[in-house]
């Protein structure tokens, strides 16, 4: 069922086909969830070639494939790798090599390998492949899990961070003392920052090449498998040099243009956001055993770090919902900054922009181009000082920016609600809509099926705030009246729905619309793209304030006559689940609800999830500091008012919203005799990214639930 690349076609060739919408069939569930997504792009240093990562369901293997593709003007688009497990691709600065991360085995397992042997080496390693093709080679054989890596400016070496490894003796001593006991915090060892020279590493690999297609499908005998295992260890690679260390995890690296200094960011090794001081920016000399210097001290999470071409500044973004570096913690829209390396002075960039910045790139002359969310559009902006000037582009969503080192070329993706995401290469970053070459033609089936129609919808919340959302109509029924309506609430809450393509178990509004639903996607307070005031207005009333926004939007749509007041449904996942759970306690007007991974109370969820600092800000303090708000903003304590039949899903490994929240909600529904179903996805975390069948079954059953309680007339 997996999508394959097809010959490059201009989007307009099928998007504007003259065939009438009513002559086309609605997209099927199999087609909708067989979508290939683009997860990352990298432009070659000279701007003439591109590598990008895709993710697609592998239904037979019950997993997702992650593949790399390379495009050149001469050869077009072709696969770069075949193992289905490659991410984090980076070009060498000289354009000759491509590095990536993969947990593929050093040699394939034989038919009669035991489960223990097959799972013995899950390590993520750096592999290198020539930009001109050939077999990929591992940078090292040792069992090390890479957290981040970056090329040196002269392409002679690679810097990377790993958890401090243990020797065999240390492992044995730990096992003897602690057995299988988990030491909740004390077990974390922090990271080492290493440098490995590329040429000696490749020479060693070429002298002892791996079997052909190592790590991919194939059969090898036990002897070759045992040799590969014996040659690996958890000690440091022999050719690696220790540059520095940190008690925290090092999660981003960027080397200065002169190659003498390296910048890195950190996070807690347990990956729980408990203290913003653990997420900071550091500098270290690129010399053995150097001591890192902390460059920032604030309550936000710096990311996307890039050096200015002159080496005087480090540019970074603080994404929406990831804190505030200008004062006490709060969740504002995404902001751009640069920090002077010499004195640590921080300057906010593009401060006049009233939307939310998502990502950015620097051109060779130091100019900054950023992706900004404003209202329903995600467009490109030229950022200079406090100003952010819109760059003329097509309506929709620009994302995944990548710039060249020695030209003004720009690689990016673009999509809109009815146009699947594609990769484009523009020779001039300031004119991305002019002379851009389309490099991909993914998911053509959407152009062959009936297209939903959409419009913006504006209304005023009860307190007068101007709100905006999207109404997606069934094909051929734009502005039709008296339709059954599904209010589908986005997660975050620091996110926004708008004019971008989505086709998965989470973004399924167009699938519902194709099957007869009017879908309302509200951007309530807390959403990005509408100014900091709207974002900040969610605290400390985490669900009640945005709940009024959403209900008033439903009222306005009903008043306009688009929605049938007797055929309303509601749903959402993550924070959308929070809101769904809350809203069915506030009204019985919804005839069905589909919810997933949403909290029903906040104290236990504060203790169990991985964003405890964020939770406390939303609710006005820790549970003992604002106990009344924790209770008044929790759906559980008002569940006696629920009348709506509920379909509920949860991954049993979810730590973003504790799995126990779903169990608690199901018990409440059972006790109150509310019609409900509860699906649990084994081994899945919050993102349901382990097995595509889980997302398939989720959406299949949610649509059945909606049809059961709100059938089509």
PDB file of N, CA, C and O in Angstrom, residues 543 578 581-586 599-605 619 623 626-642 661 664-665 668-669 672:
ATOM      1  N   UNK A 543      -8.882  25.416  30.321  1.00  0.00           N
ATOM      2  CA  UNK A 543      -9.915  24.877  29.438  1.00  0.00           C
ATOM      3  C   UNK A 543     -11.184  25.726  29.407  1.00  0.00           C
ATOM      4  O   UNK A 543     -11.866  25.783  28.388  1.00  0.00           O
ATOM      5  N   UNK A 578      -8.205  17.373  25.731  1.00  0.00           N
ATOM      6  CA  UNK A 578      -8.534  18.139  26.936  1.00  0.00           C
ATOM      7  C   UNK A 578      -9.847  18.894  26.725  1.00  0.00           C
ATOM      8  O   UNK A 578     -10.762  18.869  27.558  1.00  0.00           O
ATOM      9  N   UNK A 581     -13.013  16.736  26.296  1.00  0.00           N
ATOM     10  CA  UNK A 581     -13.431  16.201  27.594  1.00  0.00           C
ATOM     11  C   UNK A 581     -14.123  17.272  28.430  1.00  0.00           C
ATOM     12  O   UNK A 581     -15.082  16.987  29.163  1.00  0.00           O
ATOM     13  N   UNK A 582     -13.626  18.495  28.356  1.00  0.00           N
ATOM     14  CA  UNK A 582     -14.215  19.594  29.121  1.00  0.00           C
ATOM     15  C   UNK A 582     -15.577  20.008  28.551  1.00  0.00           C
ATOM     16  O   UNK A 582     -16.551  20.176  29.279  1.00  0.00           O
ATOM     17  N   UNK A 583     -15.637  20.137  27.227  1.00  0.00           N
ATOM     18  CA  UNK A 583     -16.842  20.689  26.611  1.00  0.00           C
ATOM     19  C   UNK A 583     -18.049  19.775  26.744  1.00  0.00           C
ATOM     20  O   UNK A 583     -19.190  20.257  26.818  1.00  0.00           O
ATOM     21  N   UNK A 584     -17.848  18.463  26.809  1.00  0.00           N
ATOM     22  CA  UNK A 584     -19.008  17.588  26.988  1.00  0.00           C
ATOM     23  C   UNK A 584     -19.541  17.642  28.418  1.00  0.00           C
ATOM     24  O   UNK A 584     -20.623  17.107  28.690  1.00  0.00           O
ATOM     25  N   UNK A 585     -18.787  18.304  29.326  1.00  0.00           N
ATOM     26  CA  UNK A 585     -19.339  18.557  30.663  1.00  0.00           C
ATOM     27  C   UNK A 585     -20.089  19.886  30.716  1.00  0.00           C
ATOM     28  O   UNK A 585     -20.779  20.166  31.700  1.00  0.00           O
ATOM     29  N   UNK A 586     -19.945  20.715  29.688  1.00  0.00           N
ATOM     30  CA  UNK A 586     -20.544  22.047  29.688  1.00  0.00           C
ATOM     31  C   UNK A 586     -21.844  22.120  28.886  1.00  0.00           C
ATOM     32  O   UNK A 586     -22.618  23.066  29.039  1.00  0.00           O
ATOM     33  N   UNK A 599      -6.290  15.041  29.126  1.00  0.00           N
ATOM     34  CA  UNK A 599      -6.425  14.924  30.581  1.00  0.00           C
ATOM     35  C   UNK A 599      -7.859  15.205  31.005  1.00  0.00           C
ATOM     36  O   UNK A 599      -8.569  15.994  30.385  1.00  0.00           O
ATOM     37  N   UNK A 600      -8.279  14.563  32.101  1.00  0.00           N
ATOM     38  CA  UNK A 600      -9.570  14.864  32.714  1.00  0.00           C
ATOM     39  C   UNK A 600      -9.394  15.489  34.090  1.00  0.00           C
ATOM     40  O   UNK A 600     -10.359  15.939  34.703  1.00  0.00           O
ATOM     41  N   UNK A 601      -8.180  15.480  34.589  1.00  0.00           N
ATOM     42  CA  UNK A 601      -7.823  16.197  35.816  1.00  0.00           C
ATOM     43  C   UNK A 601      -6.373  16.634  35.659  1.00  0.00           C
ATOM     44  O   UNK A 601      -5.692  16.212  34.732  1.00  0.00           O
ATOM     45  N   UNK A 602      -5.891  17.482  36.562  1.00  0.00           N
ATOM     46  CA  UNK A 602      -4.593  18.110  36.306  1.00  0.00           C
ATOM     47  C   UNK A 602      -3.504  17.801  37.336  1.00  0.00           C
ATOM     48  O   UNK A 602      -2.325  17.945  37.022  1.00  0.00           O
ATOM     49  N   UNK A 603      -3.869  17.389  38.526  1.00  0.00           N
ATOM     50  CA  UNK A 603      -2.841  17.162  39.541  1.00  0.00           C
ATOM     51  C   UNK A 603      -2.001  15.934  39.205  1.00  0.00           C
ATOM     52  O   UNK A 603      -0.768  16.001  39.150  1.00  0.00           O
ATOM     53  N   UNK A 604      -2.657  14.790  38.986  1.00  0.00           N
ATOM     54  CA  UNK A 604      -1.909  13.583  38.637  1.00  0.00           C
ATOM     55  C   UNK A 604      -1.227  13.747  37.285  1.00  0.00           C
ATOM     56  O   UNK A 604      -0.103  13.275  37.084  1.00  0.00           O
ATOM     57  N   UNK A 605      -1.892  14.426  36.357  1.00  0.00           N
ATOM     58  CA  UNK A 605      -1.280  14.634  35.052  1.00  0.00           C
ATOM     59  C   UNK A 605      -0.034  15.511  35.159  1.00  0.00           C
ATOM     60  O   UNK A 605       0.959  15.289  34.472  1.00  0.00           O
ATOM     61  N   UNK A 619      -1.800  26.629  34.679  1.00  0.00           N
ATOM     62  CA  UNK A 619      -2.787  26.527  35.753  1.00  0.00           C
ATOM     63  C   UNK A 619      -2.499  27.454  36.926  1.00  0.00           C
ATOM     64  O   UNK A 619      -3.159  27.381  37.957  1.00  0.00           O
ATOM     65  N   UNK A 623       0.198  22.201  41.972  1.00  0.00           N
ATOM     66  CA  UNK A 623      -1.098  21.828  42.544  1.00  0.00           C
ATOM     67  C   UNK A 623      -1.356  22.397  43.931  1.00  0.00           C
ATOM     68  O   UNK A 623      -2.488  22.814  44.232  1.00  0.00           O
ATOM     69  N   UNK A 626      -2.246  26.307  43.751  1.00  0.00           N
ATOM     70  CA  UNK A 626      -3.520  26.759  43.180  1.00  0.00           C
ATOM     71  C   UNK A 626      -4.473  25.580  43.083  1.00  0.00           C
ATOM     72  O   UNK A 626      -4.967  25.235  42.008  1.00  0.00           O
ATOM     73  N   UNK A 627      -4.735  24.971  44.221  1.00  0.00           N
ATOM     74  CA  UNK A 627      -5.543  23.745  44.260  1.00  0.00           C
ATOM     75  C   UNK A 627      -6.942  23.971  43.693  1.00  0.00           C
ATOM     76  O   UNK A 627      -7.484  23.114  42.982  1.00  0.00           O
ATOM     77  N   UNK A 628      -7.537  25.111  43.982  1.00  0.00           N
ATOM     78  CA  UNK A 628      -8.902  25.375  43.518  1.00  0.00           C
ATOM     79  C   UNK A 628      -8.962  25.406  41.997  1.00  0.00           C
ATOM     80  O   UNK A 628      -9.904  24.874  41.389  1.00  0.00           O
ATOM     81  N   UNK A 629      -7.957  25.999  41.361  1.00  0.00           N
ATOM     82  CA  UNK A 629      -7.952  26.073  39.901  1.00  0.00           C
ATOM     83  C   UNK A 629      -7.735  24.700  39.287  1.00  0.00           C
ATOM     84  O   UNK A 629      -8.327  24.375  38.253  1.00  0.00           O
ATOM     85  N   UNK A 630      -6.871  23.890  39.896  1.00  0.00           N
ATOM     86  CA  UNK A 630      -6.654  22.536  39.399  1.00  0.00           C
ATOM     87  C   UNK A 630      -7.960  21.753  39.378  1.00  0.00           C
ATOM     88  O   UNK A 630      -8.192  20.927  38.489  1.00  0.00           O
ATOM     89  N   UNK A 631      -8.825  21.996  40.358  1.00  0.00           N
ATOM     90  CA  UNK A 631     -10.099  21.281  40.389  1.00  0.00           C
ATOM     91  C   UNK A 631     -11.135  21.928  39.471  1.00  0.00           C
ATOM     92  O   UNK A 631     -11.810  21.237  38.705  1.00  0.00           O
ATOM     93  N   UNK A 632     -11.250  23.250  39.502  1.00  0.00           N
ATOM     94  CA  UNK A 632     -12.296  23.908  38.713  1.00  0.00           C
ATOM     95  C   UNK A 632     -12.059  23.779  37.212  1.00  0.00           C
ATOM     96  O   UNK A 632     -13.012  23.802  36.426  1.00  0.00           O
ATOM     97  N   UNK A 633     -10.790  23.616  36.789  1.00  0.00           N
ATOM     98  CA  UNK A 633     -10.468  23.481  35.370  1.00  0.00           C
ATOM     99  C   UNK A 633     -10.393  22.019  34.921  1.00  0.00           C
ATOM    100  O   UNK A 633      -9.953  21.742  33.797  1.00  0.00           O
ATOM    101  N   UNK A 634     -10.811  21.111  35.755  1.00  0.00           N
ATOM    102  CA  UNK A 634     -10.737  19.688  35.438  1.00  0.00           C
ATOM    103  C   UNK A 634     -12.113  19.146  35.074  1.00  0.00           C
ATOM    104  O   UNK A 634     -13.086  19.339  35.817  1.00  0.00           O
ATOM    105  N   UNK A 635     -12.192  18.449  33.963  1.00  0.00           N
ATOM    106  CA  UNK A 635     -13.468  17.895  33.517  1.00  0.00           C
ATOM    107  C   UNK A 635     -14.004  16.846  34.476  1.00  0.00           C
ATOM    108  O   UNK A 635     -15.223  16.727  34.667  1.00  0.00           O
ATOM    109  N   UNK A 636     -13.117  16.086  35.105  1.00  0.00           N
ATOM    110  CA  UNK A 636     -13.535  14.944  35.913  1.00  0.00           C
ATOM    111  C   UNK A 636     -14.550  15.326  36.983  1.00  0.00           C
ATOM    112  O   UNK A 636     -15.505  14.581  37.239  1.00  0.00           O
ATOM    113  N   UNK A 637     -14.375  16.479  37.597  1.00  0.00           N
ATOM    114  CA  UNK A 637     -15.228  16.856  38.716  1.00  0.00           C
ATOM    115  C   UNK A 637     -16.593  17.373  38.265  1.00  0.00           C
ATOM    116  O   UNK A 637     -17.425  17.729  39.095  1.00  0.00           O
ATOM    117  N   UNK A 638     -16.802  17.387  36.938  1.00  0.00           N
ATOM    118  CA  UNK A 638     -18.122  17.757  36.410  1.00  0.00           C
ATOM    119  C   UNK A 638     -18.680  16.670  35.497  1.00  0.00           C
ATOM    120  O   UNK A 638     -19.620  16.901  34.737  1.00  0.00           O
ATOM    121  N   UNK A 639     -18.142  15.478  35.601  1.00  0.00           N
ATOM    122  CA  UNK A 639     -18.563  14.413  34.710  1.00  0.00           C
ATOM    123  C   UNK A 639     -20.000  13.956  34.936  1.00  0.00           C
ATOM    124  O   UNK A 639     -20.585  13.282  34.084  1.00  0.00           O
ATOM    125  N   UNK A 640     -20.569  14.298  36.066  1.00  0.00           N
ATOM    126  CA  UNK A 640     -21.965  13.932  36.306  1.00  0.00           C
ATOM    127  C   UNK A 640     -22.910  14.624  35.325  1.00  0.00           C
ATOM    128  O   UNK A 640     -24.075  14.226  35.193  1.00  0.00           O
ATOM    129  N   UNK A 641     -22.405  15.635  34.605  1.00  0.00           N
ATOM    130  CA  UNK A 641     -23.239  16.357  33.634  1.00  0.00           C
ATOM    131  C   UNK A 641     -23.103  15.801  32.217  1.00  0.00           C
ATOM    132  O   UNK A 641     -23.786  16.271  31.306  1.00  0.00           O
ATOM    133  N   UNK A 642     -22.239  14.805  32.011  1.00  0.00           N
ATOM    134  CA  UNK A 642     -21.989  14.288  30.666  1.00  0.00           C
ATOM    135  C   UNK A 642     -23.166  13.441  30.188  1.00  0.00           C
ATOM    136  O   UNK A 642     -23.647  12.554  30.896  1.00  0.00           O
ATOM    137  N   UNK A 661      -4.822   8.908  32.550  1.00  0.00           N
ATOM    138  CA  UNK A 661      -5.922   9.848  32.336  1.00  0.00           C
ATOM    139  C   UNK A 661      -7.030   9.186  31.525  1.00  0.00           C
ATOM    140  O   UNK A 661      -8.218   9.374  31.796  1.00  0.00           O
ATOM    141  N   UNK A 664      -8.808   6.659  33.768  1.00  0.00           N
ATOM    142  CA  UNK A 664      -9.695   7.362  34.706  1.00  0.00           C
ATOM    143  C   UNK A 664     -10.975   7.809  34.004  1.00  0.00           C
ATOM    144  O   UNK A 664     -12.086   7.662  34.536  1.00  0.00           O
ATOM    145  N   UNK A 665     -10.830   8.362  32.803  1.00  0.00           N
ATOM    146  CA  UNK A 665     -12.005   8.823  32.070  1.00  0.00           C
ATOM    147  C   UNK A 665     -12.924   7.657  31.726  1.00  0.00           C
ATOM    148  O   UNK A 665     -14.154   7.759  31.862  1.00  0.00           O
ATOM    149  N   UNK A 668     -14.957   6.646  34.718  1.00  0.00           N
ATOM    150  CA  UNK A 668     -16.035   7.593  34.997  1.00  0.00           C
ATOM    151  C   UNK A 668     -17.209   7.374  34.046  1.00  0.00           C
ATOM    152  O   UNK A 668     -18.383   7.382  34.465  1.00  0.00           O
ATOM    153  N   UNK A 669     -16.919   7.171  32.765  1.00  0.00           N
ATOM    154  CA  UNK A 669     -17.983   6.934  31.795  1.00  0.00           C
ATOM    155  C   UNK A 669     -18.735   5.644  32.097  1.00  0.00           C
ATOM    156  O   UNK A 669     -19.970   5.580  31.970  1.00  0.00           O
ATOM    157  N   UNK A 672     -21.034   6.094  35.073  1.00  0.00           N
ATOM    158  CA  UNK A 672     -22.185   6.944  34.779  1.00  0.00           C
ATOM    159  C   UNK A 672     -23.079   6.370  33.678  1.00  0.00           C
ATOM    160  O   UNK A 672     -24.059   7.010  33.275  1.00  0.00           O
TER     161      UNK A 672
END
